[in-house]
CSV table of C-alpha atoms in Angstrom, one decimal:
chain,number,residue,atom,x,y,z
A,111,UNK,CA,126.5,95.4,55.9
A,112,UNK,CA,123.5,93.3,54.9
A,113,UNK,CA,123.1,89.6,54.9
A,114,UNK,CA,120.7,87.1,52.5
A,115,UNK,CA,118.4,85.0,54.7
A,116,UNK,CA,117.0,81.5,53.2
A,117,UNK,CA,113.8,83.2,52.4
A,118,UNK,CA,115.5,85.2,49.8
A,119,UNK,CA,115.2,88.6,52.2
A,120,UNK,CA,118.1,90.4,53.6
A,121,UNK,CA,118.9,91.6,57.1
A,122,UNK,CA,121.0,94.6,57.7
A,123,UNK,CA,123.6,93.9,60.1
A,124,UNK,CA,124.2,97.3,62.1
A,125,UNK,CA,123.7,97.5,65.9
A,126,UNK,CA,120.2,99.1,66.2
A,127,UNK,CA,120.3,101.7,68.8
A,128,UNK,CA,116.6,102.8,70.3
A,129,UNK,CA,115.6,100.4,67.0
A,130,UNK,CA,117.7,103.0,64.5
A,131,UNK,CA,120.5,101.5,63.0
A,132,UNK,CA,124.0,103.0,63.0
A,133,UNK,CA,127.2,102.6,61.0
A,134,UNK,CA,129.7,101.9,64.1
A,135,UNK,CA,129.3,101.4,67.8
A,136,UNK,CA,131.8,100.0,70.4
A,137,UNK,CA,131.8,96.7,72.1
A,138,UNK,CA,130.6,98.3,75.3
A,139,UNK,CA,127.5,101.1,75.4
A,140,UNK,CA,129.2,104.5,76.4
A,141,UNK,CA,126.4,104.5,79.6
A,142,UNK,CA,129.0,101.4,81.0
A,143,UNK,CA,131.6,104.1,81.4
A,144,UNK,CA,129.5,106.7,82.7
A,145,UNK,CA,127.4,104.1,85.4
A,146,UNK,CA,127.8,103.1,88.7
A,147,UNK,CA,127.2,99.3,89.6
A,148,UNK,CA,124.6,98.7,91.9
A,149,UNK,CA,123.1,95.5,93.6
A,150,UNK,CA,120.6,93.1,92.0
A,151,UNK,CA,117.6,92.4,93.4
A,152,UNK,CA,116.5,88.7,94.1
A,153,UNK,CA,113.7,86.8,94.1
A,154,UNK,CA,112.0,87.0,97.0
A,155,UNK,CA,112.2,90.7,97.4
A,156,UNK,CA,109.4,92.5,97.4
A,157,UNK,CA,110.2,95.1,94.9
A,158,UNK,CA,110.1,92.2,91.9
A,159,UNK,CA,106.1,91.3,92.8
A,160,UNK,CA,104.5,94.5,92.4
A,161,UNK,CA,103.9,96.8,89.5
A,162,UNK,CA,105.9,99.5,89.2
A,163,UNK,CA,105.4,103.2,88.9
A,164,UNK,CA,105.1,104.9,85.5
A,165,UNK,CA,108.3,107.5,85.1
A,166,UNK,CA,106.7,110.9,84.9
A,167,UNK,CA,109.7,113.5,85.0
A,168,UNK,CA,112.0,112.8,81.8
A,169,UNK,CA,115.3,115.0,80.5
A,170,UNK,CA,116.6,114.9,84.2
A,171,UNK,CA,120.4,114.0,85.5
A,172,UNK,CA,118.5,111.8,87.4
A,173,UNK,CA,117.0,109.6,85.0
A,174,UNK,CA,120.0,109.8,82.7
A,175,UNK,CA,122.2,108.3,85.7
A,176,UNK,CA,119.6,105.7,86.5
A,177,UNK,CA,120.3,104.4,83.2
A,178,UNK,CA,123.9,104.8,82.9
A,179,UNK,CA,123.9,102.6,85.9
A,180,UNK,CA,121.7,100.4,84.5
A,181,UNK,CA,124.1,99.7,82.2
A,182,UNK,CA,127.0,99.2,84.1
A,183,UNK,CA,125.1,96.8,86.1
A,184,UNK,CA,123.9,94.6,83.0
A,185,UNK,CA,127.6,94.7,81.9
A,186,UNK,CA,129.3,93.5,85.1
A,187,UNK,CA,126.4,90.9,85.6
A,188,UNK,CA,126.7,89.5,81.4
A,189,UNK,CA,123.1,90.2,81.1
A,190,UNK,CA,120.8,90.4,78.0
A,191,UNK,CA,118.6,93.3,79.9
A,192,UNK,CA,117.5,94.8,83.1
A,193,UNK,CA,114.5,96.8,84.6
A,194,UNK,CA,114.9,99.2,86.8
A,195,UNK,CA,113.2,96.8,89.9
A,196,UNK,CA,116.0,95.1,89.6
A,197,UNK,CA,118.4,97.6,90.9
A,198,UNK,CA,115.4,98.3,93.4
A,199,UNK,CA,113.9,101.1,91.9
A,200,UNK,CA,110.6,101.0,91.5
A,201,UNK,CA,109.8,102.6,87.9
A,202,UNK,CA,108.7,101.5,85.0
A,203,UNK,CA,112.3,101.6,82.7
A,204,UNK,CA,114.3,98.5,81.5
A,205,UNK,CA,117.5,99.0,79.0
A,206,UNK,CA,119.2,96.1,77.0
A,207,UNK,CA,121.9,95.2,74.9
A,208,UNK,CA,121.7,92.0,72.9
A,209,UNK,CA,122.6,90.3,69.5
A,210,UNK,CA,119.4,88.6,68.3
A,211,UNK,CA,119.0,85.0,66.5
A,212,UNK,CA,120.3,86.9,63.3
A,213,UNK,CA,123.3,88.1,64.6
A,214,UNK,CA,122.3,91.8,65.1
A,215,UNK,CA,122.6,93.8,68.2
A,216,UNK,CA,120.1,95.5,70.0
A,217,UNK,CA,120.8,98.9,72.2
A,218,UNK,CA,118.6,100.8,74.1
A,219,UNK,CA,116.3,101.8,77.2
A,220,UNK,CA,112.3,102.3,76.9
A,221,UNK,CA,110.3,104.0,79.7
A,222,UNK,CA,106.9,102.8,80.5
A,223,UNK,CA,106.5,99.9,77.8
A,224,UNK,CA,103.5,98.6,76.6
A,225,UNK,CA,103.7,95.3,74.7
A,226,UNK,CA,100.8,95.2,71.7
A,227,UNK,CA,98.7,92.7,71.8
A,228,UNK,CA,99.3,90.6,68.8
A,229,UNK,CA,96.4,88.9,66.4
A,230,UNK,CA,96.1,85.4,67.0
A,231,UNK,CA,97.0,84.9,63.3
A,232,UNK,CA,100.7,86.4,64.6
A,233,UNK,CA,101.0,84.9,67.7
A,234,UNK,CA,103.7,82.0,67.6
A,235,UNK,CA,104.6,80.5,70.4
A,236,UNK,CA,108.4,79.5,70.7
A,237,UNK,CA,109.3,77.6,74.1
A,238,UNK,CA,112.9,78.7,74.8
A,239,UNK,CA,115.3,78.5,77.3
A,240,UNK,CA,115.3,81.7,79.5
A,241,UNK,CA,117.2,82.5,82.6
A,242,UNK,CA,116.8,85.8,85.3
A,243,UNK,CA,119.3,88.5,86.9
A,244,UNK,CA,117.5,88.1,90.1
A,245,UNK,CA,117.3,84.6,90.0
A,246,UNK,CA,121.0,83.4,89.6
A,247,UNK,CA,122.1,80.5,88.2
A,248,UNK,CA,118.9,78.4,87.0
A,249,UNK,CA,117.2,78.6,83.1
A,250,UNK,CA,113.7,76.8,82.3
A,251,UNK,CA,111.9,76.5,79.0
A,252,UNK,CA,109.4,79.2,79.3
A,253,UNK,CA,106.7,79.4,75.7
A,254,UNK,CA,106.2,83.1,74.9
A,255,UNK,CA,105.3,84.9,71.3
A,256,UNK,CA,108.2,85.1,68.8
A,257,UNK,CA,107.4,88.5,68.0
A,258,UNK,CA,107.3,91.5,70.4
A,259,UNK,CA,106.1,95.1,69.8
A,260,UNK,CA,106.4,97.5,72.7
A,261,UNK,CA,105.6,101.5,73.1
A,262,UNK,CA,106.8,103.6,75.2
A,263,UNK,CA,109.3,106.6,76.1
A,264,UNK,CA,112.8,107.4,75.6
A,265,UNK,CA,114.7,109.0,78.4
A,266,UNK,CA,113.9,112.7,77.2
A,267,UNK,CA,110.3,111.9,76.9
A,268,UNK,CA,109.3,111.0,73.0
A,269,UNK,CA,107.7,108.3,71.5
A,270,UNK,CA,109.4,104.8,70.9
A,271,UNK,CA,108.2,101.7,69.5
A,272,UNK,CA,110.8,98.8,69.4
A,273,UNK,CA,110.2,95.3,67.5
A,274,UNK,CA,111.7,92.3,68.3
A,275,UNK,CA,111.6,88.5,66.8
A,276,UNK,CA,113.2,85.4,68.4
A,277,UNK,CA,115.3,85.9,71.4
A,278,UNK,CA,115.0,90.3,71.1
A,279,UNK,CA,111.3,89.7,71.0
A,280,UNK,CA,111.4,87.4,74.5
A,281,UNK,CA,114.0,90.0,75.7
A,282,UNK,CA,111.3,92.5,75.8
A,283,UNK,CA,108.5,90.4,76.8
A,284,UNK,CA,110.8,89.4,79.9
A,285,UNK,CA,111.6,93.0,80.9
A,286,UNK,CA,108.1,93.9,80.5
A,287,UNK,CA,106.8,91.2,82.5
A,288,UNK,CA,109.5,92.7,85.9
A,289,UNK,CA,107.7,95.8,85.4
A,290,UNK,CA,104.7,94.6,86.3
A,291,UNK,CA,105.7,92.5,88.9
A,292,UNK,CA,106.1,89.2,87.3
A,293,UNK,CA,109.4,87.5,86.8
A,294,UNK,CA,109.8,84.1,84.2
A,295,UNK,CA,109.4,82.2,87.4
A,296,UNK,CA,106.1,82.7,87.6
A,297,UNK,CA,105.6,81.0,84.5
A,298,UNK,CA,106.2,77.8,85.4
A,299,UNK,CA,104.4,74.8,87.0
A,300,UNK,CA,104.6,75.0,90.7
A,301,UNK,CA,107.0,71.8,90.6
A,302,UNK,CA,109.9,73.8,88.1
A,303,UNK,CA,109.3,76.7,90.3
A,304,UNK,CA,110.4,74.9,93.1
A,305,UNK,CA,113.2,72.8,91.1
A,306,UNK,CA,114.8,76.1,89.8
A,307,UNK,CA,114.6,77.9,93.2
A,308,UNK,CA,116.6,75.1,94.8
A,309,UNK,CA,119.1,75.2,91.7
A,310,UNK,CA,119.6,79.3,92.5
A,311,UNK,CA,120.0,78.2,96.0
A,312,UNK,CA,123.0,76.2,95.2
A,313,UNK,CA,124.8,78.3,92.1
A,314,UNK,CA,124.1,81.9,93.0
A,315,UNK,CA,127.0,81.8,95.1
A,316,UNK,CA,129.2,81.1,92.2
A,317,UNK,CA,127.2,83.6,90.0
A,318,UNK,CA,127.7,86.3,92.4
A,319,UNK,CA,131.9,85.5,92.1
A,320,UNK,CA,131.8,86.2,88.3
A,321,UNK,CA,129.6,89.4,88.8
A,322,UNK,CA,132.5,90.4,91.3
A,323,UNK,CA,135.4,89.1,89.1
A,324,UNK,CA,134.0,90.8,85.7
A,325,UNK,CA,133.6,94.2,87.7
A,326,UNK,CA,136.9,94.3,88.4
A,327,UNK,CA,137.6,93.7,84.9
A,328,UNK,CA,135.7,96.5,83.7
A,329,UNK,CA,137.3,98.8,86.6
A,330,UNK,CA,134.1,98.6,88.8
């Protein structure tokens, strides 16, 4: 199914999975099932500010059940995405599943992602609202490019290069940015830093109940 845009393009509407679109896929990716829920990491921890280690040893149980978890984790917790520092372990992996500003869903995981650096001529900066796993409860405006390339490696090892626009592209930037050591916090003025710290402070209790109530919902 494909959709006219006002520019006169279209946009095919299938769920990309690893970028590749496919005819069908079900409302929750099969890795939920298969994953065990683990605890988020929050800010503060020391696992979030440092850069994480590249994954060297691909096609193993162990890699595959990282990502099944991480999975299950983004599902109980509603999110958009989540790197593996976030589940406190400290390699360089992130997985997300997200419908974009066009209405088409995003599925997949990338190992060791490196975001191109885009031409100036590209580089449009859209300041958006954009919120954090490991910081529950508050979302600031944060200004990042509206287009995102990133390489890396699938869980087996081969090449992957996955494109973003709009909210997919600030999806990957985000995820990207953990990996490194950095979350959207550190993106802001010292004063909103603060601001949205104290807001976490007061609502993560309350996000922490809907993590535990939609777990139980999805038989975790």
């Amino acid at each position: 199914m494909s959709i006219r845009l006002s520019d006169g393009t279209s946009q095919d509407l299938r769920v990309r999975v690893q970028g590749a679109p496919v005819d069908s896929y079900p409302a929750l990716p099969p890795e939920v099932a298969r994953g065990t829920v683990r605890r988020i990491t929050v800010v503060g921890e020391a696992i979030l500010y440092r850069r994480c280690r590249e994954v060297t040893e691909f096609g193993t149980p162990v890699l595959a059940r990282l990502i099944d978890d991480m999975f299950a984790t983004n599902a109980v917790a509603e999110g958009a995405a989540i790197a593996a520092n976030q589940v406190d372990v400290d390699l360089q992996l992130f997985v997300w599943d997200i419908t974009d500003d066009w209405g088409v869903r995003h599925v997949g995981h990338i190992a060791n992602p490196v975001l191109d650096e885009l031409p100036a001529a590209q580089r449009v900066l859209a300041e958006e609202s954009e919120g954090c796993l490991s910081v529950p409860g508050p979302y600031r405006l944060v200004a990042r490019p509206d287009r995102a390339v990133v390489r890396g490696r699938d869980m087996d090892g081969n090449p992957l290069v996955i494109e973003g626009r709009g909210y997919f592209a600030r999806c990957l930037q985000h995820e990207t940015d953990h990996l490194h050591g950095r979350t959207y916090l550190d993106r802001l003025a010292r004063r909103e830093r603060k601001a949205a710290l104290r807001e976490m402070e007061d609502t993560k209790d309350s996000v922490f109940a809907r993590r535990a109530a939609r777990a139980a919902e999805l038989g975790k």
